[in-house]
């Protein structure tokens, strides 16, 4: 956690899940081979024996991190908390979440990642998007999902 | 090692249990609750099998902790994957573009979620936190209605500030 905070305070820009996993792996190796073995002199059980527990903790933490960072619901609660009397009207919430801005930024991201392309002002799916969407539609059927998104 | 592999193989039961439960109950809005029931069934099955096969071993409790860790890990992985299928914003956008052959940005806003529109998504999120009792809505006014919501906001704002995460959302 300490390493995570230090790295996040130093580095700007990309700070996604891959960096969290790398940070966690460095922390695990440090705990095992420097802290336990070298500094404390009390070796821990084999690293492979405790690896599942570490994976589980990394996964739990990643969920917490992404949840806090990306959740629309948490952001709405934060905005309400920061407002007068902890209340807002629909118009103010719509201002925070401009639907147009939200869609356009996501379309730009999808275009940059080559999931979609723009042709004559219209967006079209590229091959990897078509493949993923077909799987998605199949999953909607088997899970009987009617209201997704 | 066998115990861990067994937990991973048994995790295939999660989608099977989940799909079977959805087919049995056939009720809209129960998907998330049924997913947790599927997790519980999987973890219980895993623990029962571990007791049956490994109880006599000297390091049984270490195996058990590993198995439970793997079970939680695979359950969280499944939760993330299911969340992407059921609630994923980008996934829904590319699905709408695919279903309509091509769309411009205003078309994406209008056709979001099979024609429900982007406002529907925001309403869905608001209803979600309302059903958890965090907020209440009276006419046009939306208000925090529980102390838990205040704690969530405080923790989240503190966490974002120490990690310099910006506003998020």
PDB file of C-alpha atoms in Angstrom:
ATOM      1  CA  UNK A   1       0.000   0.000   0.000  1.00  0.00           C
ATOM      2  CA  UNK A   2       2.851   2.337   0.905  1.00  0.00           C
ATOM      3  CA  UNK A   3       4.597   1.582  -2.393  1.00  0.00           C
ATOM      4  CA  UNK A   4       1.302   2.047  -4.232  1.00  0.00           C
ATOM      5  CA  UNK A   5       0.739   5.494  -2.680  1.00  0.00           C
ATOM      6  CA  UNK A   6       4.346   6.577  -3.392  1.00  0.00           C
ATOM      7  CA  UNK A   7       4.195   5.468  -7.062  1.00  0.00           C
ATOM      8  CA  UNK A   8       0.768   7.036  -7.587  1.00  0.00           C
ATOM      9  CA  UNK A   9       1.908  10.338  -6.123  1.00  0.00           C
ATOM     10  CA  UNK A  10       5.007  10.403  -8.331  1.00  0.00           C
ATOM     11  CA  UNK A  11       3.647   9.113 -11.655  1.00  0.00           C
ATOM     12  CA  UNK A  12       1.054  10.961 -13.698  1.00  0.00           C
ATOM     13  CA  UNK A  13      -0.793   9.559 -16.721  1.00  0.00           C
ATOM     14  CA  UNK A  14      -1.363   5.791 -16.984  1.00  0.00           C
ATOM     15  CA  UNK A  15      -2.020   4.252 -13.580  1.00  0.00           C
ATOM     16  CA  UNK A  16      -4.199   1.244 -14.389  1.00  0.00           C
ATOM     17  CA  UNK A  17      -4.574  -2.336 -13.205  1.00  0.00           C
ATOM     18  CA  UNK A  18      -1.319  -3.530 -14.836  1.00  0.00           C
ATOM     19  CA  UNK A  19       0.636  -1.050 -12.726  1.00  0.00           C
ATOM     20  CA  UNK A  20      -1.235  -2.192  -9.591  1.00  0.00           C
ATOM     21  CA  UNK A  21      -0.355  -5.825 -10.358  1.00  0.00           C
ATOM     22  CA  UNK A  22       3.320  -4.927 -10.947  1.00  0.00           C
ATOM     23  CA  UNK A  23       3.412  -2.872  -7.736  1.00  0.00           C
ATOM     24  CA  UNK A  24       1.852  -5.798  -5.833  1.00  0.00           C
ATOM     25  CA  UNK A  25       4.375  -8.276  -7.229  1.00  0.00           C
ATOM     26  CA  UNK A  26       7.274  -6.030  -6.206  1.00  0.00           C
ATOM     27  CA  UNK A  27       5.696  -5.748  -2.725  1.00  0.00           C
ATOM     28  CA  UNK A  28       5.337  -9.558  -2.463  1.00  0.00           C
ATOM     29  CA  UNK A  29       8.951 -10.165  -3.461  1.00  0.00           C
ATOM     30  CA  UNK A  30      10.094  -7.460  -1.031  1.00  0.00           C
ATOM     31  CA  UNK A  31       7.998  -8.966   1.823  1.00  0.00           C
ATOM     32  CA  UNK A  32       9.363 -12.455   1.202  1.00  0.00           C
ATOM     33  CA  UNK A  33      12.996 -11.949   0.387  1.00  0.00           C
ATOM     34  CA  UNK A  34      13.931  -8.664   2.014  1.00  0.00           C
ATOM     35  CA  UNK A  35      11.574  -8.094   4.960  1.00  0.00           C
ATOM     36  CA  UNK A  36      10.963 -11.687   6.165  1.00  0.00           C
ATOM     37  CA  UNK A  37      14.202 -13.407   5.132  1.00  0.00           C
ATOM     38  CA  UNK A  38      16.793 -10.672   5.439  1.00  0.00           C
ATOM     39  CA  UNK A  39      15.520  -8.053   7.926  1.00  0.00           C
ATOM     40  CA  UNK A  40      13.317 -10.090  10.312  1.00  0.00           C
ATOM     41  CA  UNK A  41      15.117 -13.398   9.803  1.00  0.00           C
ATOM     42  CA  UNK A  42      11.819 -15.352   9.896  1.00  0.00           C
ATOM     43  CA  UNK A  43      11.244 -16.988   6.490  1.00  0.00           C
ATOM     44  CA  UNK A  44       7.582 -17.299   5.448  1.00  0.00           C
ATOM     45  CA  UNK A  45       6.029 -20.513   4.011  1.00  0.00           C
ATOM     46  CA  UNK A  46       6.925 -21.214   0.344  1.00  0.00           C
ATOM     47  CA  UNK A  47       5.957 -18.365  -1.971  1.00  0.00           C
ATOM     48  CA  UNK A  48       3.871 -20.733  -4.127  1.00  0.00           C
ATOM     49  CA  UNK A  49       1.921 -21.901  -1.073  1.00  0.00           C
ATOM     50  CA  UNK A  50       0.786 -18.401  -0.197  1.00  0.00           C
ATOM     51  CA  UNK A  51       0.479 -17.117  -3.781  1.00  0.00           C
ATOM     52  CA  UNK A  52      -3.317 -17.742  -3.984  1.00  0.00           C
ATOM     53  CA  UNK A  53      -3.868 -15.589  -0.907  1.00  0.00           C
ATOM     54  CA  UNK A  54      -1.851 -12.790  -2.531  1.00  0.00           C
ATOM     55  CA  UNK A  55      -3.777 -13.133  -5.819  1.00  0.00           C
ATOM     56  CA  UNK A  56      -6.997 -12.925  -3.878  1.00  0.00           C
ATOM     57  CA  UNK A  57      -5.903  -9.806  -1.984  1.00  0.00           C
ATOM     58  CA  UNK A  58      -4.672  -8.155  -5.216  1.00  0.00           C
ATOM     59  CA  UNK A  59      -8.011  -8.935  -6.886  1.00  0.00           C
ATOM     60  CA  UNK A  60      -9.984  -7.553  -3.918  1.00  0.00           C
ATOM     61  CA  UNK A  61      -7.898  -4.406  -3.883  1.00  0.00           C
ATOM     62  CA  UNK A  62      -8.201  -3.961  -7.687  1.00  0.00           C
ATOM     63  CA  UNK A  63     -11.989  -4.153  -7.373  1.00  0.00           C
ATOM     64  CA  UNK A  64     -11.928  -1.523  -4.644  1.00  0.00           C
ATOM     65  CA  UNK A  65      -9.603   0.712  -6.695  1.00  0.00           C
ATOM     66  CA  UNK A  66     -11.597   0.487  -9.934  1.00  0.00           C
ATOM     67  CA  UNK A  67     -14.866   0.784  -8.002  1.00  0.00           C
ATOM     68  CA  UNK A  68     -13.827   4.028  -6.318  1.00  0.00           C
ATOM     69  CA  UNK A  69     -12.175   5.413  -9.465  1.00  0.00           C
ATOM     70  CA  UNK A  70     -14.797   4.592 -12.109  1.00  0.00           C
ATOM     71  CA  UNK A  71     -18.102   4.210 -10.278  1.00  0.00           C
ATOM     72  CA  UNK A  72     -20.766   6.673 -11.451  1.00  0.00           C
ATOM     73  CA  UNK A  73     -22.767   5.933  -8.292  1.00  0.00           C
ATOM     74  CA  UNK A  74     -19.885   6.823  -5.944  1.00  0.00           C
ATOM     75  CA  UNK A  75     -19.202   9.996  -7.921  1.00  0.00           C
ATOM     76  CA  UNK A  76     -22.862  11.042  -7.554  1.00  0.00           C
ATOM     77  CA  UNK A  77     -22.711  10.397  -3.773  1.00  0.00           C
ATOM     78  CA  UNK A  78     -19.496  12.489  -3.578  1.00  0.00           C
ATOM     79  CA  UNK A  79     -21.098  15.351  -5.495  1.00  0.00           C
ATOM     80  CA  UNK A  80     -24.160  15.249  -3.224  1.00  0.00           C
ATOM     81  CA  UNK A  81     -21.888  15.217  -0.158  1.00  0.00           C
ATOM     82  CA  UNK A  82     -20.077  18.308  -1.442  1.00  0.00           C
ATOM     83  CA  UNK A  83     -23.289  20.217  -2.142  1.00  0.00           C
ATOM     84  CA  UNK A  84     -25.356  22.408   0.160  1.00  0.00           C
ATOM     85  CA  UNK A  85     -27.626  20.322   2.470  1.00  0.00           C
ATOM     86  CA  UNK A  86     -26.300  17.189   0.741  1.00  0.00           C
ATOM     87  CA  UNK A  87     -28.871  17.718  -2.011  1.00  0.00           C
ATOM     88  CA  UNK A  88     -29.005  18.568  -5.707  1.00  0.00           C
ATOM     89  CA  UNK A  89     -31.647  18.760  -8.389  1.00  0.00           C
ATOM     90  CA  UNK A  90     -31.723  16.625 -11.526  1.00  0.00           C
ATOM     91  CA  UNK A  91     -30.459  19.489 -13.665  1.00  0.00           C
ATOM     92  CA  UNK A  92     -27.303  19.834 -11.549  1.00  0.00           C
ATOM     93  CA  UNK A  93     -26.626  16.090 -11.755  1.00  0.00           C
ATOM     94  CA  UNK A  94     -27.159  16.203 -15.521  1.00  0.00           C
ATOM     95  CA  UNK A  95     -24.580  19.009 -15.631  1.00  0.00           C
ATOM     96  CA  UNK A  96     -21.978  16.842 -13.840  1.00  0.00           C
ATOM     97  CA  UNK A  97     -22.738  13.978 -16.190  1.00  0.00           C
ATOM     98  CA  UNK A  98     -23.167  15.619 -19.542  1.00  0.00           C
ATOM     99  CA  UNK A  99     -24.411  12.698 -21.639  1.00  0.00           C
ATOM    100  CA  UNK A 100     -22.827  14.081 -24.797  1.00  0.00           C
ATOM    101  CA  UNK A 101     -19.427  14.538 -23.147  1.00  0.00           C
ATOM    102  CA  UNK A 102     -19.589  11.056 -21.625  1.00  0.00           C
ATOM    103  CA  UNK A 103     -20.382   9.381 -24.965  1.00  0.00           C
ATOM    104  CA  UNK A 104     -17.940  11.426 -27.058  1.00  0.00           C
ATOM    105  CA  UNK A 105     -14.994  10.779 -24.709  1.00  0.00           C
ATOM    106  CA  UNK A 106     -15.766   7.043 -24.738  1.00  0.00           C
ATOM    107  CA  UNK A 107     -16.121   7.003 -28.538  1.00  0.00           C
ATOM    108  CA  UNK A 108     -12.735   8.714 -28.864  1.00  0.00           C
ATOM    109  CA  UNK A 109     -11.177   6.146 -26.538  1.00  0.00           C
ATOM    110  CA  UNK A 110     -12.710   3.252 -28.517  1.00  0.00           C
ATOM    111  CA  UNK A 111     -11.504   4.815 -31.752  1.00  0.00           C
ATOM    112  CA  UNK A 112      -7.960   5.274 -30.379  1.00  0.00           C
ATOM    113  CA  UNK A 113      -7.912   1.649 -29.242  1.00  0.00           C
ATOM    114  CA  UNK A 114      -9.048   0.591 -32.740  1.00  0.00           C
ATOM    115  CA  UNK A 115     -12.345  -0.972 -31.681  1.00  0.00           C
ATOM    116  CA  UNK A 116     -14.308   1.375 -33.937  1.00  0.00           C
ATOM    117  CA  UNK A 117     -13.542   3.659 -36.896  1.00  0.00           C
ATOM    118  CA  UNK A 118     -15.153   6.844 -38.142  1.00  0.00           C
ATOM    119  CA  UNK A 119     -16.288   6.905 -41.768  1.00  0.00           C
ATOM    120  CA  UNK A 120     -18.275   9.816 -43.222  1.00  0.00           C
ATOM    121  CA  UNK A 121     -19.114  11.041 -39.706  1.00  0.00           C
ATOM    122  CA  UNK A 122     -20.446   7.649 -38.631  1.00  0.00           C
ATOM    123  CA  UNK A 123     -18.848   5.064 -36.366  1.00  0.00           C
ATOM    124  CA  UNK A 124     -18.419   1.468 -37.506  1.00  0.00           C
ATOM    125  CA  UNK A 125     -17.208  -1.582 -35.573  1.00  0.00           C
ATOM    126  CA  UNK A 126     -13.810  -3.040 -36.483  1.00  0.00           C
ATOM    127  CA  UNK A 127     -13.158  -6.790 -36.519  1.00  0.00           C
ATOM    128  CA  UNK A 128     -12.219  -7.240 -32.848  1.00  0.00           C
ATOM    129  CA  UNK A 129     -15.313  -5.247 -31.806  1.00  0.00           C
ATOM    130  CA  UNK A 130     -17.541  -7.388 -34.072  1.00  0.00           C
ATOM    131  CA  UNK A 131     -16.095 -10.572 -32.558  1.00  0.00           C
ATOM    132  CA  UNK A 132     -16.575  -9.270 -28.986  1.00  0.00           C
ATOM    133  CA  UNK A 133     -20.106  -8.025 -29.676  1.00  0.00           C
ATOM    134  CA  UNK A 134     -21.154 -11.404 -31.086  1.00  0.00           C
ATOM    135  CA  UNK A 135     -19.953 -13.099 -27.896  1.00  0.00           C
ATOM    136  CA  UNK A 136     -21.693 -10.391 -25.862  1.00  0.00           C
ATOM    137  CA  UNK A 137     -25.007 -10.907 -27.673  1.00  0.00           C
ATOM    138  CA  UNK A 138     -24.719 -14.675 -27.156  1.00  0.00           C
ATOM    139  CA  UNK A 139     -24.115 -14.109 -23.420  1.00  0.00           C
ATOM    140  CA  UNK A 140     -27.127 -11.779 -23.240  1.00  0.00           C
ATOM    141  CA  UNK A 141     -29.234 -14.650 -24.554  1.00  0.00           C
ATOM    142  CA  UNK A 142     -27.981 -17.332 -22.196  1.00  0.00           C
ATOM    143  CA  UNK A 143     -28.140 -15.018 -19.181  1.00  0.00           C
ATOM    144  CA  UNK A 144     -31.546 -13.672 -20.275  1.00  0.00           C
ATOM    145  CA  UNK A 145     -30.319 -10.081 -19.986  1.00  0.00           C
ATOM    146  CA  UNK A 146     -32.744  -7.556 -21.439  1.00  0.00           C
ATOM    147  CA  UNK A 147     -31.581  -4.286 -19.876  1.00  0.00           C
ATOM    148  CA  UNK A 148     -27.826  -4.033 -20.253  1.00  0.00           C
ATOM    149  CA  UNK A 149     -25.597  -0.969 -20.110  1.00  0.00           C
TER     150      UNK A 149
ATOM    151  CA  UNK B   1      -0.949 -27.736  -5.843  1.00  0.00           C
ATOM    152  CA  UNK B   2      -3.677 -30.277  -6.634  1.00  0.00           C
ATOM    153  CA  UNK B   3      -6.023 -28.517  -4.232  1.00  0.00           C
ATOM    154  CA  UNK B   4      -5.481 -25.207  -6.043  1.00  0.00           C
ATOM    155  CA  UNK B   5      -5.991 -26.770  -9.486  1.00  0.00           C
ATOM    156  CA  UNK B   6      -9.148 -28.451  -8.232  1.00  0.00           C
ATOM    157  CA  UNK B   7     -10.517 -25.088  -7.022  1.00  0.00           C
ATOM    158  CA  UNK B   8      -9.756 -23.543 -10.425  1.00  0.00           C
ATOM    159  CA  UNK B   9     -11.465 -26.424 -12.281  1.00  0.00           C
ATOM    160  CA  UNK B  10     -14.453 -26.268  -9.926  1.00  0.00           C
ATOM    161  CA  UNK B  11     -14.805 -22.544 -10.681  1.00  0.00           C
ATOM    162  CA  UNK B  12     -16.380 -23.624 -13.980  1.00  0.00           C
ATOM    163  CA  UNK B  13     -19.387 -24.386 -11.791  1.00  0.00           C
ATOM    164  CA  UNK B  14     -19.992 -20.647 -11.196  1.00  0.00           C
ATOM    165  CA  UNK B  15     -21.468 -19.866 -14.663  1.00  0.00           C
ATOM    166  CA  UNK B  16     -23.279 -23.230 -14.658  1.00  0.00           C
ATOM    167  CA  UNK B  17     -24.927 -22.513 -11.285  1.00  0.00           C
ATOM    168  CA  UNK B  18     -25.638 -18.914 -12.276  1.00  0.00           C
ATOM    169  CA  UNK B  19     -27.246 -19.747 -15.634  1.00  0.00           C
ATOM    170  CA  UNK B  20     -29.239 -22.606 -14.055  1.00  0.00           C
ATOM    171  CA  UNK B  21     -30.551 -20.328 -11.278  1.00  0.00           C
ATOM    172  CA  UNK B  22     -31.516 -17.633 -13.816  1.00  0.00           C
ATOM    173  CA  UNK B  23     -33.359 -20.264 -15.875  1.00  0.00           C
ATOM    174  CA  UNK B  24     -35.174 -21.533 -12.766  1.00  0.00           C
ATOM    175  CA  UNK B  25     -36.275 -18.153 -11.351  1.00  0.00           C
ATOM    176  CA  UNK B  26     -36.798 -16.328 -14.690  1.00  0.00           C
ATOM    177  CA  UNK B  27     -37.203 -12.929 -13.040  1.00  0.00           C
ATOM    178  CA  UNK B  28     -35.698  -9.679 -14.282  1.00  0.00           C
ATOM    179  CA  UNK B  29     -33.505  -7.895 -11.731  1.00  0.00           C
ATOM    180  CA  UNK B  30     -32.443 -11.025  -9.829  1.00  0.00           C
ATOM    181  CA  UNK B  31     -29.246 -11.620 -11.799  1.00  0.00           C
ATOM    182  CA  UNK B  32     -26.863 -10.068  -9.267  1.00  0.00           C
ATOM    183  CA  UNK B  33     -28.442 -11.802  -6.260  1.00  0.00           C
ATOM    184  CA  UNK B  34     -28.376 -15.127  -8.116  1.00  0.00           C
ATOM    185  CA  UNK B  35     -24.716 -14.557  -8.954  1.00  0.00           C
ATOM    186  CA  UNK B  36     -23.941 -14.370  -5.224  1.00  0.00           C
ATOM    187  CA  UNK B  37     -25.994 -17.539  -4.650  1.00  0.00           C
ATOM    188  CA  UNK B  38     -23.878 -19.196  -7.380  1.00  0.00           C
ATOM    189  CA  UNK B  39     -20.691 -18.056  -5.567  1.00  0.00           C
ATOM    190  CA  UNK B  40     -21.981 -19.494  -2.304  1.00  0.00           C
ATOM    191  CA  UNK B  41     -22.819 -22.824  -3.962  1.00  0.00           C
ATOM    192  CA  UNK B  42     -19.394 -22.984  -5.623  1.00  0.00           C
ATOM    193  CA  UNK B  43     -17.453 -22.107  -2.463  1.00  0.00           C
ATOM    194  CA  UNK B  44     -19.504 -24.606  -0.425  1.00  0.00           C
ATOM    195  CA  UNK B  45     -18.906 -27.360  -3.000  1.00  0.00           C
ATOM    196  CA  UNK B  46     -15.199 -26.556  -3.034  1.00  0.00           C
ATOM    197  CA  UNK B  47     -14.912 -26.663   0.771  1.00  0.00           C
ATOM    198  CA  UNK B  48     -16.892 -29.928   1.020  1.00  0.00           C
ATOM    199  CA  UNK B  49     -14.643 -31.579  -1.585  1.00  0.00           C
ATOM    200  CA  UNK B  50     -11.512 -30.325   0.208  1.00  0.00           C
ATOM    201  CA  UNK B  51     -12.756 -31.774   3.509  1.00  0.00           C
ATOM    202  CA  UNK B  52     -13.539 -35.073   1.805  1.00  0.00           C
ATOM    203  CA  UNK B  53     -10.160 -35.459   0.077  1.00  0.00           C
ATOM    204  CA  UNK B  54      -7.578 -33.536   2.086  1.00  0.00           C
ATOM    205  CA  UNK B  55      -8.761 -33.548   5.714  1.00  0.00           C
ATOM    206  CA  UNK B  56      -6.176 -36.150   6.784  1.00  0.00           C
ATOM    207  CA  UNK B  57      -3.219 -34.224   5.406  1.00  0.00           C
ATOM    208  CA  UNK B  58      -0.869 -32.451   7.792  1.00  0.00           C
ATOM    209  CA  UNK B  59      -1.130 -29.049   6.079  1.00  0.00           C
ATOM    210  CA  UNK B  60      -4.886 -29.266   5.565  1.00  0.00           C
ATOM    211  CA  UNK B  61      -5.645 -25.758   6.874  1.00  0.00           C
ATOM    212  CA  UNK B  62      -3.066 -24.226   4.560  1.00  0.00           C
ATOM    213  CA  UNK B  63      -4.765 -26.031   1.646  1.00  0.00           C
ATOM    214  CA  UNK B  64      -8.116 -24.786   2.885  1.00  0.00           C
ATOM    215  CA  UNK B  65      -6.965 -21.145   3.079  1.00  0.00           C
ATOM    216  CA  UNK B  66      -5.504 -21.464  -0.426  1.00  0.00           C
ATOM    217  CA  UNK B  67      -8.725 -22.980  -1.742  1.00  0.00           C
ATOM    218  CA  UNK B  68     -10.874 -20.270  -0.212  1.00  0.00           C
ATOM    219  CA  UNK B  69      -8.481 -17.622  -1.608  1.00  0.00           C
ATOM    220  CA  UNK B  70      -8.721 -19.140  -5.087  1.00  0.00           C
ATOM    221  CA  UNK B  71     -12.521 -19.382  -4.747  1.00  0.00           C
ATOM    222  CA  UNK B  72     -12.773 -15.694  -3.844  1.00  0.00           C
ATOM    223  CA  UNK B  73     -10.331 -14.793  -6.619  1.00  0.00           C
ATOM    224  CA  UNK B  74     -12.317 -16.661  -9.307  1.00  0.00           C
ATOM    225  CA  UNK B  75     -15.615 -15.311  -7.946  1.00  0.00           C
ATOM    226  CA  UNK B  76     -14.314 -11.741  -8.197  1.00  0.00           C
ATOM    227  CA  UNK B  77     -13.006 -12.436 -11.695  1.00  0.00           C
ATOM    228  CA  UNK B  78     -16.423 -13.776 -12.708  1.00  0.00           C
ATOM    229  CA  UNK B  79     -18.144 -10.785 -11.076  1.00  0.00           C
ATOM    230  CA  UNK B  80     -16.002  -8.422 -13.153  1.00  0.00           C
ATOM    231  CA  UNK B  81     -16.681 -10.346 -16.378  1.00  0.00           C
ATOM    232  CA  UNK B  82     -20.429 -10.520 -15.709  1.00  0.00           C
ATOM    233  CA  UNK B  83     -20.501  -6.837 -14.795  1.00  0.00           C
ATOM    234  CA  UNK B  84     -18.881  -6.020 -18.149  1.00  0.00           C
ATOM    235  CA  UNK B  85     -21.540  -8.016 -20.014  1.00  0.00           C
ATOM    236  CA  UNK B  86     -24.472  -6.705 -17.979  1.00  0.00           C
ATOM    237  CA  UNK B  87     -23.443  -3.107 -17.250  1.00  0.00           C
ATOM    238  CA  UNK B  88     -20.385  -2.317 -19.396  1.00  0.00           C
ATOM    239  CA  UNK B  89     -20.640   1.166 -20.894  1.00  0.00           C
ATOM    240  CA  UNK B  90     -18.164   0.679 -23.754  1.00  0.00           C
ATOM    241  CA  UNK B  91     -19.502  -2.813 -24.449  1.00  0.00           C
ATOM    242  CA  UNK B  92     -23.028  -1.419 -24.782  1.00  0.00           C
ATOM    243  CA  UNK B  93     -21.820   1.357 -27.130  1.00  0.00           C
ATOM    244  CA  UNK B  94     -20.063  -1.040 -29.531  1.00  0.00           C
ATOM    245  CA  UNK B  95     -23.062  -3.413 -29.358  1.00  0.00           C
ATOM    246  CA  UNK B  96     -25.410  -0.562 -30.347  1.00  0.00           C
ATOM    247  CA  UNK B  97     -23.105   0.505 -33.190  1.00  0.00           C
ATOM    248  CA  UNK B  98     -22.953  -3.109 -34.418  1.00  0.00           C
ATOM    249  CA  UNK B  99     -26.734  -3.612 -34.184  1.00  0.00           C
ATOM    250  CA  UNK B 100     -27.359  -0.386 -36.122  1.00  0.00           C
ATOM    251  CA  UNK B 101     -24.554  -1.068 -38.670  1.00  0.00           C
ATOM    252  CA  UNK B 102     -23.184   2.458 -38.103  1.00  0.00           C
ATOM    253  CA  UNK B 103     -24.073   5.451 -35.923  1.00  0.00           C
ATOM    254  CA  UNK B 104     -22.924   9.042 -35.465  1.00  0.00           C
ATOM    255  CA  UNK B 105     -22.366  10.401 -31.908  1.00  0.00           C
ATOM    256  CA  UNK B 106     -25.931  11.725 -31.544  1.00  0.00           C
ATOM    257  CA  UNK B 107     -27.197   8.356 -32.802  1.00  0.00           C
ATOM    258  CA  UNK B 108     -25.145   6.601 -30.103  1.00  0.00           C
ATOM    259  CA  UNK B 109     -26.731   8.858 -27.431  1.00  0.00           C
ATOM    260  CA  UNK B 110     -30.229   8.195 -28.811  1.00  0.00           C
ATOM    261  CA  UNK B 111     -29.817   4.473 -29.456  1.00  0.00           C
ATOM    262  CA  UNK B 112     -27.923   3.645 -26.248  1.00  0.00           C
ATOM    263  CA  UNK B 113     -29.021   0.307 -24.709  1.00  0.00           C
ATOM    264  CA  UNK B 114     -31.150  -0.753 -27.657  1.00  0.00           C
ATOM    265  CA  UNK B 115     -32.939   2.590 -28.077  1.00  0.00           C
ATOM    266  CA  UNK B 116     -33.470   3.480 -24.396  1.00  0.00           C
ATOM    267  CA  UNK B 117     -31.088   6.444 -24.600  1.00  0.00           C
ATOM    268  CA  UNK B 118     -28.256   7.625 -22.344  1.00  0.00           C
ATOM    269  CA  UNK B 119     -30.647   9.211 -19.804  1.00  0.00           C
ATOM    270  CA  UNK B 120     -31.894   5.717 -19.019  1.00  0.00           C
ATOM    271  CA  UNK B 121     -28.382   4.719 -17.924  1.00  0.00           C
ATOM    272  CA  UNK B 122     -28.102   7.639 -15.484  1.00  0.00           C
ATOM    273  CA  UNK B 123     -31.597   6.918 -14.117  1.00  0.00           C
ATOM    274  CA  UNK B 124     -30.646   3.268 -13.668  1.00  0.00           C
ATOM    275  CA  UNK B 125     -27.564   4.237 -11.625  1.00  0.00           C
ATOM    276  CA  UNK B 126     -29.614   6.658  -9.512  1.00  0.00           C
ATOM    277  CA  UNK B 127     -32.286   4.027  -8.863  1.00  0.00           C
ATOM    278  CA  UNK B 128     -29.538   1.573  -7.913  1.00  0.00           C
ATOM    279  CA  UNK B 129     -28.118   3.810  -5.150  1.00  0.00           C
ATOM    280  CA  UNK B 130     -31.658   4.773  -4.126  1.00  0.00           C
ATOM    281  CA  UNK B 131     -32.610   1.114  -3.653  1.00  0.00           C
ATOM    282  CA  UNK B 132     -29.545   0.705  -1.412  1.00  0.00           C
ATOM    283  CA  UNK B 133     -30.925   3.516   0.762  1.00  0.00           C
ATOM    284  CA  UNK B 134     -28.016   5.891   0.151  1.00  0.00           C
ATOM    285  CA  UNK B 135     -30.078   8.630  -1.496  1.00  0.00           C
ATOM    286  CA  UNK B 136     -33.727   9.686  -1.637  1.00  0.00           C
ATOM    287  CA  UNK B 137     -35.577  11.509  -4.382  1.00  0.00           C
ATOM    288  CA  UNK B 138     -38.417  13.960  -3.759  1.00  0.00           C
ATOM    289  CA  UNK B 139     -39.649  15.465  -6.992  1.00  0.00           C
ATOM    290  CA  UNK B 140     -36.616  17.026  -8.649  1.00  0.00           C
ATOM    291  CA  UNK B 141     -34.482  17.021  -5.485  1.00  0.00           C
ATOM    292  CA  UNK B 142     -32.024  14.199  -4.808  1.00  0.00           C
ATOM    293  CA  UNK B 143     -30.592  14.026  -1.302  1.00  0.00           C
ATOM    294  CA  UNK B 144     -28.199  11.861   0.717  1.00  0.00           C
ATOM    295  CA  UNK B 145     -30.380   9.843   3.076  1.00  0.00           C
ATOM    296  CA  UNK B 146     -28.011   7.722   5.144  1.00  0.00           C
ATOM    297  CA  UNK B 147     -24.887   8.055   7.258  1.00  0.00           C
ATOM    298  CA  UNK B 148     -23.306   5.198   5.264  1.00  0.00           C
ATOM    299  CA  UNK B 149     -23.412   7.368   2.132  1.00  0.00           C
ATOM    300  CA  UNK B 150     -21.594  10.154   4.008  1.00  0.00           C
ATOM    301  CA  UNK B 151     -18.898   7.704   5.157  1.00  0.00           C
ATOM    302  CA  UNK B 152     -18.562   6.346   1.601  1.00  0.00           C
ATOM    303  CA  UNK B 153     -18.132   9.891   0.257  1.00  0.00           C
ATOM    304  CA  UNK B 154     -15.534  10.763   2.938  1.00  0.00           C
ATOM    305  CA  UNK B 155     -13.501   7.558   2.411  1.00  0.00           C
ATOM    306  CA  UNK B 156     -13.698   7.845  -1.375  1.00  0.00           C
ATOM    307  CA  UNK B 157     -12.668  11.529  -1.416  1.00  0.00           C
ATOM    308  CA  UNK B 158      -9.781  10.856   1.002  1.00  0.00           C
ATOM    309  CA  UNK B 159      -8.621   7.845  -1.056  1.00  0.00           C
ATOM    310  CA  UNK B 160      -8.764   9.827  -4.306  1.00  0.00           C
ATOM    311  CA  UNK B 161      -6.845  12.712  -2.759  1.00  0.00           C
ATOM    312  CA  UNK B 162      -3.964  10.591  -1.384  1.00  0.00           C
ATOM    313  CA  UNK B 163      -3.610   8.751  -4.700  1.00  0.00           C
ATOM    314  CA  UNK B 164      -4.182  11.885  -6.812  1.00  0.00           C
ATOM    315  CA  UNK B 165      -6.937  10.149  -8.788  1.00  0.00           C
ATOM    316  CA  UNK B 166      -8.917  13.242  -9.717  1.00  0.00           C
ATOM    317  CA  UNK B 167     -12.721  13.234  -9.543  1.00  0.00           C
ATOM    318  CA  UNK B 168     -13.289   9.830 -11.153  1.00  0.00           C
ATOM    319  CA  UNK B 169     -16.657   8.438 -12.188  1.00  0.00           C
TER     320      UNK B 169
END
